[in-house]
Amino acid sequence: MKKFINPYIKCIIFIVGLAVVVALSDFLFAQTGYINYILRQADSKSNDYNVFILGASHARCAIDPAAIEKKSDDTVLNMAIPGETIKDSYYLIQELNRTNDIDKIVLDIDYNYWYGNLGEGCFAEPFLYNQYSWTSPIKWKYLIENTDMMDFRNAFTKKFVYQYKLDNIKENIKQKTSKDYKDANIYSLDTSDAGGPYTGKGFFALPLPLGNPVGEEYVKGQIGVEKQDINPYPEKYFRKLVKYCNSHNIDLVCITSPITPSSMKRLGIDEAYRKLKNVFDELGIRYYDFNEIKTEILPRKDTDY
């Protein structure tokens, strides 16, 4: 009987030991910042948000939940995260709905995440998944559904954000044993790389540029994108996202936050968004492109960005 039991016991001991090593490595080496904190705020039992804003970096500094709450009875959190793809949003909605009673999702549509050479499976792709707790069934769902395209190091550790210098390790220990870390206090973080101060509820108020608008080189690199077809990868996950919202009675509203007026004229974005609107119309999703609002109603100029 012992011959049959011992191998199983050894296997269990090995798995437990491996889990301890991974947990200790994440604690010592993994850098923890804004994404971890905002996710824990969203999942906190002390908060119960019914409206979430999703999208990438542009949405994070374009939509202020506090302004929405002044005009409504909703409790709003901006969960837009730099680099957040439609695939990320698909899983993020499920994670948020696990701990909140969601009525509405406002999804900011950035055409950069719909056109061009996009695909799944890059090493950094699970950067949001890495921040989900192992107690979350959504983390396990992501792992199961993406096993064939995930790097082992990123599937079970936060290897992507590891830093091995002694000063980094000391700072990690200090941070992760602090009250601010326990409370997920975003104001305690250094968010200078966001480009502007954090004002609460996931919103960053970027200062206006002095002189010419920023991002000129970036704009040049986007010329001609409107001539391409929609990439099937984000469309696939958007359809899944719509199906999930419909099955859970979540009102999904898609918007596009305005960009610099001069960029609108140069990039031919109207055509890019027209193709996307066809998809939204097919699926019965409301879509509002705020670039189409007349400047008399929503005054804006290049130096507003």
PDB file of C-alpha atoms in Angstrom:
ATOM      1  CA  MET A   1       0.000   0.000   0.000  1.00  0.00           C
ATOM      2  CA  LYS A   2       2.891   2.366   0.854  1.00  0.00           C
ATOM      3  CA  LYS A   3       4.281   1.985  -2.658  1.00  0.00           C
ATOM      4  CA  PHE A   4       1.089   3.519  -4.041  1.00  0.00           C
ATOM      5  CA  ILE A   5       0.719   6.230  -1.392  1.00  0.00           C
ATOM      6  CA  ASN A   6       4.281   7.529  -1.266  1.00  0.00           C
ATOM      7  CA  PRO A   7       4.440   8.772  -4.884  1.00  0.00           C
ATOM      8  CA  TYR A   8       1.253  10.794  -4.356  1.00  0.00           C
ATOM      9  CA  ILE A   9       2.544  12.265  -1.107  1.00  0.00           C
ATOM     10  CA  LYS A  10       5.805  13.189  -2.782  1.00  0.00           C
ATOM     11  CA  CYS A  11       3.894  14.817  -5.623  1.00  0.00           C
ATOM     12  CA  ILE A  12       1.776  16.864  -3.209  1.00  0.00           C
ATOM     13  CA  ILE A  13       4.865  17.943  -1.257  1.00  0.00           C
ATOM     14  CA  PHE A  14       6.554  19.000  -4.510  1.00  0.00           C
ATOM     15  CA  ILE A  15       3.540  21.040  -5.657  1.00  0.00           C
ATOM     16  CA  VAL A  16       3.167  22.739  -2.267  1.00  0.00           C
ATOM     17  CA  GLY A  17       6.894  23.484  -2.188  1.00  0.00           C
ATOM     18  CA  LEU A  18       6.734  24.939  -5.705  1.00  0.00           C
ATOM     19  CA  ALA A  19       3.768  27.109  -4.752  1.00  0.00           C
ATOM     20  CA  VAL A  20       5.702  28.459  -1.761  1.00  0.00           C
ATOM     21  CA  VAL A  21       8.736  29.252  -3.945  1.00  0.00           C
ATOM     22  CA  VAL A  22       6.539  31.040  -6.526  1.00  0.00           C
ATOM     23  CA  ALA A  23       4.698  33.035  -3.832  1.00  0.00           C
ATOM     24  CA  LEU A  24       7.975  34.034  -2.185  1.00  0.00           C
ATOM     25  CA  SER A  25       9.512  35.010  -5.539  1.00  0.00           C
ATOM     26  CA  ASP A  26       6.502  37.160  -6.420  1.00  0.00           C
ATOM     27  CA  PHE A  27       6.666  38.802  -3.006  1.00  0.00           C
ATOM     28  CA  LEU A  28      10.363  39.602  -3.230  1.00  0.00           C
ATOM     29  CA  PHE A  29      10.882  40.358  -6.919  1.00  0.00           C
ATOM     30  CA  ALA A  30       7.563  41.420  -8.496  1.00  0.00           C
ATOM     31  CA  GLN A  31       6.978  45.159  -8.766  1.00  0.00           C
ATOM     32  CA  THR A  32       3.500  46.094  -7.585  1.00  0.00           C
ATOM     33  CA  GLY A  33       1.793  49.245  -8.759  1.00  0.00           C
ATOM     34  CA  TYR A  34      -1.344  50.908 -10.017  1.00  0.00           C
ATOM     35  CA  ILE A  35      -3.003  47.928 -11.730  1.00  0.00           C
ATOM     36  CA  ASN A  36      -2.828  45.757  -8.630  1.00  0.00           C
ATOM     37  CA  TYR A  37      -4.194  48.540  -6.430  1.00  0.00           C
ATOM     38  CA  ILE A  38      -7.094  49.555  -8.683  1.00  0.00           C
ATOM     39  CA  LEU A  39      -8.131  45.918  -9.144  1.00  0.00           C
ATOM     40  CA  ARG A  40      -8.181  45.354  -5.403  1.00  0.00           C
ATOM     41  CA  GLN A  41     -10.240  48.505  -4.946  1.00  0.00           C
ATOM     42  CA  ALA A  42     -12.729  47.279  -7.534  1.00  0.00           C
ATOM     43  CA  ASP A  43     -12.926  43.845  -5.889  1.00  0.00           C
ATOM     44  CA  SER A  44     -13.195  45.200  -2.352  1.00  0.00           C
ATOM     45  CA  LYS A  45     -16.352  44.249  -0.479  1.00  0.00           C
ATOM     46  CA  SER A  46     -16.469  47.769   0.945  1.00  0.00           C
ATOM     47  CA  ASN A  47     -17.091  49.153  -2.547  1.00  0.00           C
ATOM     48  CA  ASP A  48     -20.003  48.323  -4.808  1.00  0.00           C
ATOM     49  CA  TYR A  49     -19.676  50.015  -8.179  1.00  0.00           C
ATOM     50  CA  ASN A  50     -22.495  49.699 -10.683  1.00  0.00           C
ATOM     51  CA  VAL A  51     -20.789  51.489 -13.607  1.00  0.00           C
ATOM     52  CA  PHE A  52     -17.293  50.806 -14.921  1.00  0.00           C
ATOM     53  CA  ILE A  53     -15.309  52.607 -17.598  1.00  0.00           C
ATOM     54  CA  LEU A  54     -13.016  50.343 -19.596  1.00  0.00           C
ATOM     55  CA  GLY A  55     -10.423  51.136 -22.212  1.00  0.00           C
ATOM     56  CA  ALA A  56      -6.759  52.042 -22.532  1.00  0.00           C
ATOM     57  CA  SER A  57      -4.606  55.012 -21.524  1.00  0.00           C
ATOM     58  CA  HIS A  58      -6.648  57.597 -23.440  1.00  0.00           C
ATOM     59  CA  ALA A  59      -9.824  56.668 -21.561  1.00  0.00           C
ATOM     60  CA  ARG A  60      -8.013  56.748 -18.218  1.00  0.00           C
ATOM     61  CA  CYS A  61      -7.348  60.467 -18.578  1.00  0.00           C
ATOM     62  CA  ALA A  62     -10.434  61.363 -20.641  1.00  0.00           C
ATOM     63  CA  ILE A  63     -13.373  60.185 -18.512  1.00  0.00           C
ATOM     64  CA  ASP A  64     -13.725  61.408 -14.926  1.00  0.00           C
ATOM     65  CA  PRO A  65     -16.088  59.243 -12.825  1.00  0.00           C
ATOM     66  CA  ALA A  66     -16.608  62.090 -10.359  1.00  0.00           C
ATOM     67  CA  ALA A  67     -18.118  64.228 -13.147  1.00  0.00           C
ATOM     68  CA  ILE A  68     -20.513  61.390 -14.058  1.00  0.00           C
ATOM     69  CA  GLU A  69     -21.556  60.867 -10.439  1.00  0.00           C
ATOM     70  CA  LYS A  70     -22.465  64.553 -10.121  1.00  0.00           C
ATOM     71  CA  LYS A  71     -25.053  64.079 -12.873  1.00  0.00           C
ATOM     72  CA  SER A  72     -26.374  60.653 -11.852  1.00  0.00           C
ATOM     73  CA  ASP A  73     -27.049  58.283  -8.978  1.00  0.00           C
ATOM     74  CA  ASP A  74     -24.386  55.849 -10.194  1.00  0.00           C
ATOM     75  CA  THR A  75     -21.234  54.755  -8.413  1.00  0.00           C
ATOM     76  CA  VAL A  76     -18.511  54.826 -11.057  1.00  0.00           C
ATOM     77  CA  LEU A  77     -14.922  53.585 -11.306  1.00  0.00           C
ATOM     78  CA  ASN A  78     -12.580  54.153 -14.229  1.00  0.00           C
ATOM     79  CA  MET A  79     -10.873  50.802 -14.903  1.00  0.00           C
ATOM     80  CA  ALA A  80      -9.194  51.896 -18.123  1.00  0.00           C
ATOM     81  CA  ILE A  81      -5.600  50.657 -18.062  1.00  0.00           C
ATOM     82  CA  PRO A  82      -2.751  51.530 -20.450  1.00  0.00           C
ATOM     83  CA  GLY A  83      -2.309  48.696 -22.937  1.00  0.00           C
ATOM     84  CA  GLU A  84      -5.716  47.152 -22.167  1.00  0.00           C
ATOM     85  CA  THR A  85      -6.882  45.239 -25.236  1.00  0.00           C
ATOM     86  CA  ILE A  86     -10.412  44.099 -26.090  1.00  0.00           C
ATOM     87  CA  LYS A  87      -9.380  40.638 -24.895  1.00  0.00           C
ATOM     88  CA  ASP A  88      -8.304  42.149 -21.571  1.00  0.00           C
ATOM     89  CA  SER A  89     -11.631  43.982 -21.309  1.00  0.00           C
ATOM     90  CA  TYR A  90     -13.520  40.743 -21.959  1.00  0.00           C
ATOM     91  CA  TYR A  91     -11.953  39.021 -18.958  1.00  0.00           C
ATOM     92  CA  LEU A  92     -11.875  42.177 -16.844  1.00  0.00           C
ATOM     93  CA  ILE A  93     -15.652  42.614 -17.099  1.00  0.00           C
ATOM     94  CA  GLN A  94     -16.094  39.100 -15.749  1.00  0.00           C
ATOM     95  CA  GLU A  95     -13.707  39.787 -12.870  1.00  0.00           C
ATOM     96  CA  LEU A  96     -15.488  43.033 -11.987  1.00  0.00           C
ATOM     97  CA  ASN A  97     -18.927  41.439 -12.228  1.00  0.00           C
ATOM     98  CA  ARG A  98     -17.785  38.761  -9.783  1.00  0.00           C
ATOM     99  CA  THR A  99     -17.639  41.245  -6.915  1.00  0.00           C
ATOM    100  CA  ASN A 100     -19.917  44.065  -8.107  1.00  0.00           C
ATOM    101  CA  ASP A 101     -23.501  44.278  -9.318  1.00  0.00           C
ATOM    102  CA  ILE A 102     -22.796  45.908 -12.684  1.00  0.00           C
ATOM    103  CA  ASP A 103     -25.528  47.850 -14.467  1.00  0.00           C
ATOM    104  CA  LYS A 104     -23.460  49.503 -17.179  1.00  0.00           C
ATOM    105  CA  ILE A 105     -20.116  49.218 -18.910  1.00  0.00           C
ATOM    106  CA  VAL A 106     -18.765  52.207 -20.827  1.00  0.00           C
ATOM    107  CA  LEU A 107     -16.153  50.864 -23.241  1.00  0.00           C
ATOM    108  CA  ASP A 108     -13.879  53.456 -24.817  1.00  0.00           C
ATOM    109  CA  ILE A 109     -13.038  52.449 -28.388  1.00  0.00           C
ATOM    110  CA  ASP A 110      -9.535  53.255 -29.597  1.00  0.00           C
ATOM    111  CA  TYR A 111      -9.028  52.223 -33.218  1.00  0.00           C
ATOM    112  CA  ASN A 112      -5.361  51.432 -32.502  1.00  0.00           C
ATOM    113  CA  TYR A 113      -6.549  48.273 -30.752  1.00  0.00           C
ATOM    114  CA  TRP A 114      -8.642  47.174 -33.751  1.00  0.00           C
ATOM    115  CA  TYR A 115      -6.386  47.690 -36.765  1.00  0.00           C
ATOM    116  CA  GLY A 116      -2.895  46.696 -37.760  1.00  0.00           C
ATOM    117  CA  ASN A 117      -0.649  43.779 -36.908  1.00  0.00           C
ATOM    118  CA  LEU A 118      -2.370  42.508 -33.759  1.00  0.00           C
ATOM    119  CA  GLY A 119      -2.362  39.016 -32.320  1.00  0.00           C
ATOM    120  CA  GLU A 120      -2.400  36.833 -29.234  1.00  0.00           C
ATOM    121  CA  GLY A 121       0.367  35.076 -27.370  1.00  0.00           C
ATOM    122  CA  CYS A 122       3.062  37.711 -26.766  1.00  0.00           C
ATOM    123  CA  PHE A 123       5.057  37.370 -23.550  1.00  0.00           C
ATOM    124  CA  ALA A 124       3.589  40.505 -21.952  1.00  0.00           C
ATOM    125  CA  GLU A 125      -0.035  39.747 -22.855  1.00  0.00           C
ATOM    126  CA  PRO A 126      -1.120  38.344 -19.439  1.00  0.00           C
ATOM    127  CA  PHE A 127      -0.144  41.546 -17.592  1.00  0.00           C
ATOM    128  CA  LEU A 128      -3.706  41.983 -16.277  1.00  0.00           C
ATOM    129  CA  TYR A 129      -4.246  38.267 -15.631  1.00  0.00           C
ATOM    130  CA  ASN A 130      -1.088  38.300 -13.476  1.00  0.00           C
ATOM    131  CA  GLN A 131      -2.743  40.760 -11.086  1.00  0.00           C
ATOM    132  CA  TYR A 132      -5.878  38.682 -10.521  1.00  0.00           C
ATOM    133  CA  SER A 133      -5.936  36.761  -7.261  1.00  0.00           C
ATOM    134  CA  TRP A 134      -5.503  32.970  -7.422  1.00  0.00           C
ATOM    135  CA  THR A 135      -8.791  32.778  -5.515  1.00  0.00           C
ATOM    136  CA  SER A 136     -10.563  34.311  -8.521  1.00  0.00           C
ATOM    137  CA  PRO A 137     -12.283  31.806 -10.836  1.00  0.00           C
ATOM    138  CA  ILE A 138     -11.704  34.271 -13.695  1.00  0.00           C
ATOM    139  CA  LYS A 139      -7.949  33.863 -13.314  1.00  0.00           C
ATOM    140  CA  TRP A 140      -8.343  30.099 -13.645  1.00  0.00           C
ATOM    141  CA  LYS A 141     -10.708  30.533 -16.591  1.00  0.00           C
ATOM    142  CA  TYR A 142      -8.131  32.718 -18.365  1.00  0.00           C
ATOM    143  CA  LEU A 143      -5.400  30.177 -17.654  1.00  0.00           C
ATOM    144  CA  ILE A 144      -7.438  27.251 -18.984  1.00  0.00           C
ATOM    145  CA  GLU A 145      -8.622  29.079 -22.104  1.00  0.00           C
ATOM    146  CA  ASN A 146      -5.146  30.435 -22.955  1.00  0.00           C
ATOM    147  CA  THR A 147      -2.810  27.658 -21.841  1.00  0.00           C
ATOM    148  CA  ASP A 148      -1.652  26.869 -25.367  1.00  0.00           C
ATOM    149  CA  MET A 149      -0.344  30.421 -25.931  1.00  0.00           C
ATOM    150  CA  MET A 150       1.028  31.411 -22.519  1.00  0.00           C
ATOM    151  CA  ASP A 151       4.648  31.312 -21.409  1.00  0.00           C
ATOM    152  CA  PHE A 152       5.004  29.108 -18.310  1.00  0.00           C
ATOM    153  CA  ARG A 153       6.834  31.884 -16.453  1.00  0.00           C
ATOM    154  CA  ASN A 154       3.979  34.318 -16.975  1.00  0.00           C
ATOM    155  CA  ALA A 155       1.268  31.737 -16.396  1.00  0.00           C
ATOM    156  CA  PHE A 156       2.262  31.008 -12.797  1.00  0.00           C
ATOM    157  CA  THR A 157       4.487  33.923 -11.765  1.00  0.00           C
ATOM    158  CA  LYS A 158       4.714  37.665 -12.315  1.00  0.00           C
ATOM    159  CA  LYS A 159       8.032  37.218 -14.084  1.00  0.00           C
ATOM    160  CA  PHE A 160       7.296  40.094 -16.464  1.00  0.00           C
ATOM    161  CA  VAL A 161       7.660  42.612 -13.618  1.00  0.00           C
ATOM    162  CA  TYR A 162      10.500  40.982 -11.670  1.00  0.00           C
ATOM    163  CA  GLN A 163      13.415  43.157 -10.514  1.00  0.00           C
ATOM    164  CA  TYR A 164      16.388  41.484  -8.853  1.00  0.00           C
ATOM    165  CA  LYS A 165      18.451  44.384  -7.494  1.00  0.00           C
ATOM    166  CA  LEU A 166      18.800  44.478  -3.720  1.00  0.00           C
ATOM    167  CA  ASP A 167      17.332  47.988  -3.519  1.00  0.00           C
ATOM    168  CA  ASN A 168      14.236  46.812  -5.439  1.00  0.00           C
ATOM    169  CA  ILE A 169      13.807  43.840  -3.119  1.00  0.00           C
ATOM    170  CA  LYS A 170      14.048  46.061  -0.035  1.00  0.00           C
ATOM    171  CA  GLU A 171      11.494  48.466  -1.514  1.00  0.00           C
ATOM    172  CA  ASN A 172       9.143  45.560  -2.316  1.00  0.00           C
ATOM    173  CA  ILE A 173       9.289  44.261   1.243  1.00  0.00           C
ATOM    174  CA  LYS A 174       8.716  47.739   2.652  1.00  0.00           C
ATOM    175  CA  GLN A 175       5.780  48.378   0.323  1.00  0.00           C
ATOM    176  CA  LYS A 176       4.067  45.014   0.716  1.00  0.00           C
ATOM    177  CA  THR A 177       4.206  45.113   4.498  1.00  0.00           C
ATOM    178  CA  SER A 178       2.760  48.638   4.693  1.00  0.00           C
ATOM    179  CA  LYS A 179      -0.757  49.746   5.576  1.00  0.00           C
ATOM    180  CA  ASP A 180      -1.006  51.617   2.265  1.00  0.00           C
ATOM    181  CA  TYR A 181      -0.451  48.332   0.412  1.00  0.00           C
ATOM    182  CA  LYS A 182      -3.034  46.539   2.531  1.00  0.00           C
ATOM    183  CA  ASP A 183      -5.555  49.320   1.864  1.00  0.00           C
ATOM    184  CA  ALA A 184      -4.618  49.586  -1.843  1.00  0.00           C
ATOM    185  CA  ASN A 185      -4.024  53.305  -1.379  1.00  0.00           C
ATOM    186  CA  ILE A 186      -3.233  54.577  -4.876  1.00  0.00           C
ATOM    187  CA  TYR A 187      -2.265  58.008  -3.521  1.00  0.00           C
ATOM    188  CA  SER A 188       0.755  56.348  -1.885  1.00  0.00           C
ATOM    189  CA  LEU A 189       2.153  55.242  -5.262  1.00  0.00           C
ATOM    190  CA  ASP A 190       4.552  57.081  -7.517  1.00  0.00           C
ATOM    191  CA  THR A 191       2.319  57.635 -10.557  1.00  0.00           C
ATOM    192  CA  SER A 192       4.499  60.264 -12.218  1.00  0.00           C
ATOM    193  CA  ASP A 193       4.787  58.069 -15.315  1.00  0.00           C
ATOM    194  CA  ALA A 194       1.039  58.575 -15.881  1.00  0.00           C
ATOM    195  CA  GLY A 195       1.705  62.121 -17.031  1.00  0.00           C
ATOM    196  CA  GLY A 196      -0.564  63.815 -14.527  1.00  0.00           C
ATOM    197  CA  PRO A 197      -1.873  63.664 -10.945  1.00  0.00           C
ATOM    198  CA  TYR A 198      -4.240  60.967  -9.732  1.00  0.00           C
ATOM    199  CA  THR A 199      -7.535  62.533  -8.622  1.00  0.00           C
ATOM    200  CA  GLY A 200      -9.400  59.401  -7.541  1.00  0.00           C
ATOM    201  CA  LYS A 201     -11.712  56.710  -8.906  1.00  0.00           C
ATOM    202  CA  GLY A 202      -9.181  55.622 -11.533  1.00  0.00           C
ATOM    203  CA  PHE A 203      -8.882  59.052 -13.176  1.00  0.00           C
ATOM    204  CA  PHE A 204      -5.674  60.920 -13.996  1.00  0.00           C
ATOM    205  CA  ALA A 205      -5.914  64.627 -14.777  1.00  0.00           C
ATOM    206  CA  LEU A 206      -3.213  65.303 -17.355  1.00  0.00           C
ATOM    207  CA  PRO A 207      -1.911  68.883 -17.497  1.00  0.00           C
ATOM    208  CA  LEU A 208      -2.327  70.790 -20.731  1.00  0.00           C
ATOM    209  CA  PRO A 209       0.792  70.961 -22.912  1.00  0.00           C
ATOM    210  CA  LEU A 210       2.629  74.237 -23.336  1.00  0.00           C
ATOM    211  CA  GLY A 211       2.697  75.101 -27.037  1.00  0.00           C
ATOM    212  CA  ASN A 212       2.217  72.296 -29.564  1.00  0.00           C
ATOM    213  CA  PRO A 213       0.238  69.152 -28.671  1.00  0.00           C
ATOM    214  CA  VAL A 214       2.226  66.096 -27.638  1.00  0.00           C
ATOM    215  CA  GLY A 215       2.528  62.915 -29.680  1.00  0.00           C
ATOM    216  CA  GLU A 216       3.382  64.325 -33.105  1.00  0.00           C
ATOM    217  CA  GLU A 217       5.649  61.392 -33.977  1.00  0.00           C
ATOM    218  CA  TYR A 218       2.969  58.962 -32.840  1.00  0.00           C
ATOM    219  CA  VAL A 219       0.387  60.636 -35.076  1.00  0.00           C
ATOM    220  CA  LYS A 220       2.685  60.331 -38.092  1.00  0.00           C
ATOM    221  CA  GLY A 221       2.954  56.603 -37.495  1.00  0.00           C
ATOM    222  CA  GLN A 222      -0.829  56.181 -37.649  1.00  0.00           C
ATOM    223  CA  ILE A 223      -1.357  57.684 -41.094  1.00  0.00           C
ATOM    224  CA  GLY A 224      -3.044  55.189 -43.427  1.00  0.00           C
ATOM    225  CA  VAL A 225      -4.486  52.920 -40.736  1.00  0.00           C
ATOM    226  CA  GLU A 226      -8.026  53.703 -41.906  1.00  0.00           C
ATOM    227  CA  LYS A 227      -7.315  51.896 -45.193  1.00  0.00           C
ATOM    228  CA  GLN A 228      -6.885  48.566 -43.415  1.00  0.00           C
ATOM    229  CA  ASP A 229      -9.548  46.023 -42.493  1.00  0.00           C
ATOM    230  CA  ILE A 230     -10.571  45.397 -38.898  1.00  0.00           C
ATOM    231  CA  ASN A 231      -8.284  42.815 -37.330  1.00  0.00           C
ATOM    232  CA  PRO A 232     -10.271  39.598 -36.592  1.00  0.00           C
ATOM    233  CA  TYR A 233      -8.554  39.110 -33.208  1.00  0.00           C
ATOM    234  CA  PRO A 234     -10.144  42.070 -31.340  1.00  0.00           C
ATOM    235  CA  GLU A 235     -13.438  41.566 -33.164  1.00  0.00           C
ATOM    236  CA  LYS A 236     -13.587  37.966 -31.934  1.00  0.00           C
ATOM    237  CA  TYR A 237     -13.240  39.037 -28.314  1.00  0.00           C
ATOM    238  CA  PHE A 238     -15.602  41.965 -28.735  1.00  0.00           C
ATOM    239  CA  ARG A 239     -18.314  39.576 -29.863  1.00  0.00           C
ATOM    240  CA  LYS A 240     -17.614  37.435 -26.804  1.00  0.00           C
ATOM    241  CA  LEU A 241     -17.757  40.537 -24.624  1.00  0.00           C
ATOM    242  CA  VAL A 242     -21.132  41.542 -26.077  1.00  0.00           C
ATOM    243  CA  LYS A 243     -22.491  38.031 -25.545  1.00  0.00           C
ATOM    244  CA  TYR A 244     -21.354  38.059 -21.915  1.00  0.00           C
ATOM    245  CA  CYS A 245     -22.948  41.467 -21.249  1.00  0.00           C
ATOM    246  CA  ASN A 246     -26.218  40.404 -22.871  1.00  0.00           C
ATOM    247  CA  SER A 247     -26.381  37.192 -20.846  1.00  0.00           C
ATOM    248  CA  HIS A 248     -25.758  39.085 -17.587  1.00  0.00           C
ATOM    249  CA  ASN A 249     -28.094  42.033 -18.258  1.00  0.00           C
ATOM    250  CA  ILE A 250     -25.228  44.519 -18.421  1.00  0.00           C
ATOM    251  CA  ASP A 251     -25.876  47.601 -20.524  1.00  0.00           C
ATOM    252  CA  LEU A 252     -22.863  48.016 -22.816  1.00  0.00           C
ATOM    253  CA  VAL A 253     -22.236  51.439 -24.303  1.00  0.00           C
ATOM    254  CA  CYS A 254     -19.295  52.084 -26.634  1.00  0.00           C
ATOM    255  CA  ILE A 255     -17.812  55.539 -27.007  1.00  0.00           C
ATOM    256  CA  THR A 256     -14.747  57.173 -28.511  1.00  0.00           C
ATOM    257  CA  SER A 257     -13.201  59.962 -26.476  1.00  0.00           C
ATOM    258  CA  PRO A 258     -12.240  62.967 -28.611  1.00  0.00           C
ATOM    259  CA  ILE A 259      -8.681  63.424 -29.828  1.00  0.00           C
ATOM    260  CA  THR A 260      -6.890  66.512 -31.143  1.00  0.00           C
ATOM    261  CA  PRO A 261      -8.943  68.109 -33.964  1.00  0.00           C
ATOM    262  CA  SER A 262      -5.911  68.367 -36.255  1.00  0.00           C
ATOM    263  CA  SER A 263      -5.245  64.638 -35.880  1.00  0.00           C
ATOM    264  CA  MET A 264      -8.837  63.882 -36.835  1.00  0.00           C
ATOM    265  CA  LYS A 265      -8.331  65.697 -40.135  1.00  0.00           C
ATOM    266  CA  ARG A 266      -4.926  64.184 -40.919  1.00  0.00           C
ATOM    267  CA  LEU A 267      -5.561  60.563 -40.012  1.00  0.00           C
ATOM    268  CA  GLY A 268      -8.840  59.846 -41.792  1.00  0.00           C
ATOM    269  CA  ILE A 269     -10.221  58.384 -38.577  1.00  0.00           C
ATOM    270  CA  ASP A 270     -13.800  58.842 -39.769  1.00  0.00           C
ATOM    271  CA  GLU A 271     -13.403  55.865 -42.108  1.00  0.00           C
ATOM    272  CA  ALA A 272     -11.730  53.725 -39.440  1.00  0.00           C
ATOM    273  CA  TYR A 273     -14.595  54.291 -37.022  1.00  0.00           C
ATOM    274  CA  ARG A 274     -17.242  53.880 -39.716  1.00  0.00           C
ATOM    275  CA  LYS A 275     -16.075  50.276 -40.189  1.00  0.00           C
ATOM    276  CA  LEU A 276     -16.245  49.710 -36.435  1.00  0.00           C
ATOM    277  CA  LYS A 277     -19.691  51.260 -36.224  1.00  0.00           C
ATOM    278  CA  ASN A 278     -20.929  48.700 -38.756  1.00  0.00           C
ATOM    279  CA  VAL A 279     -19.915  45.956 -36.313  1.00  0.00           C
ATOM    280  CA  PHE A 280     -21.574  47.750 -33.399  1.00  0.00           C
ATOM    281  CA  ASP A 281     -24.784  48.283 -35.371  1.00  0.00           C
ATOM    282  CA  GLU A 282     -24.861  44.607 -36.355  1.00  0.00           C
ATOM    283  CA  LEU A 283     -24.657  43.624 -32.678  1.00  0.00           C
ATOM    284  CA  GLY A 284     -27.156  46.260 -31.543  1.00  0.00           C
ATOM    285  CA  ILE A 285     -24.602  48.192 -29.459  1.00  0.00           C
ATOM    286  CA  ARG A 286     -24.975  51.929 -28.911  1.00  0.00           C
ATOM    287  CA  TYR A 287     -21.915  53.850 -30.061  1.00  0.00           C
ATOM    288  CA  TYR A 288     -21.087  57.520 -29.599  1.00  0.00           C
ATOM    289  CA  ASP A 289     -18.070  59.079 -31.287  1.00  0.00           C
ATOM    290  CA  PHE A 290     -17.405  62.314 -29.421  1.00  0.00           C
ATOM    291  CA  ASN A 291     -15.119  63.460 -32.212  1.00  0.00           C
ATOM    292  CA  GLU A 292     -18.305  64.063 -34.188  1.00  0.00           C
ATOM    293  CA  ILE A 293     -19.700  66.580 -31.712  1.00  0.00           C
ATOM    294  CA  LYS A 294     -19.674  70.108 -33.081  1.00  0.00           C
ATOM    295  CA  THR A 295     -17.072  72.351 -31.490  1.00  0.00           C
ATOM    296  CA  GLU A 296     -19.807  74.872 -30.610  1.00  0.00           C
ATOM    297  CA  ILE A 297     -21.254  72.235 -28.266  1.00  0.00           C
ATOM    298  CA  LEU A 298     -17.995  70.708 -27.048  1.00  0.00           C
ATOM    299  CA  PRO A 299     -15.260  73.323 -27.548  1.00  0.00           C
ATOM    300  CA  ARG A 300     -11.816  71.753 -28.026  1.00  0.00           C
ATOM    301  CA  LYS A 301      -8.494  72.598 -29.599  1.00  0.00           C
ATOM    302  CA  ASP A 302      -5.171  70.811 -30.035  1.00  0.00           C
ATOM    303  CA  THR A 303      -3.671  72.251 -26.872  1.00  0.00           C
ATOM    304  CA  ASP A 304      -6.493  70.767 -24.787  1.00  0.00           C
ATOM    305  CA  TYR A 305      -4.704  67.419 -24.938  1.00  0.00           C
TER     306      TYR A 305
END
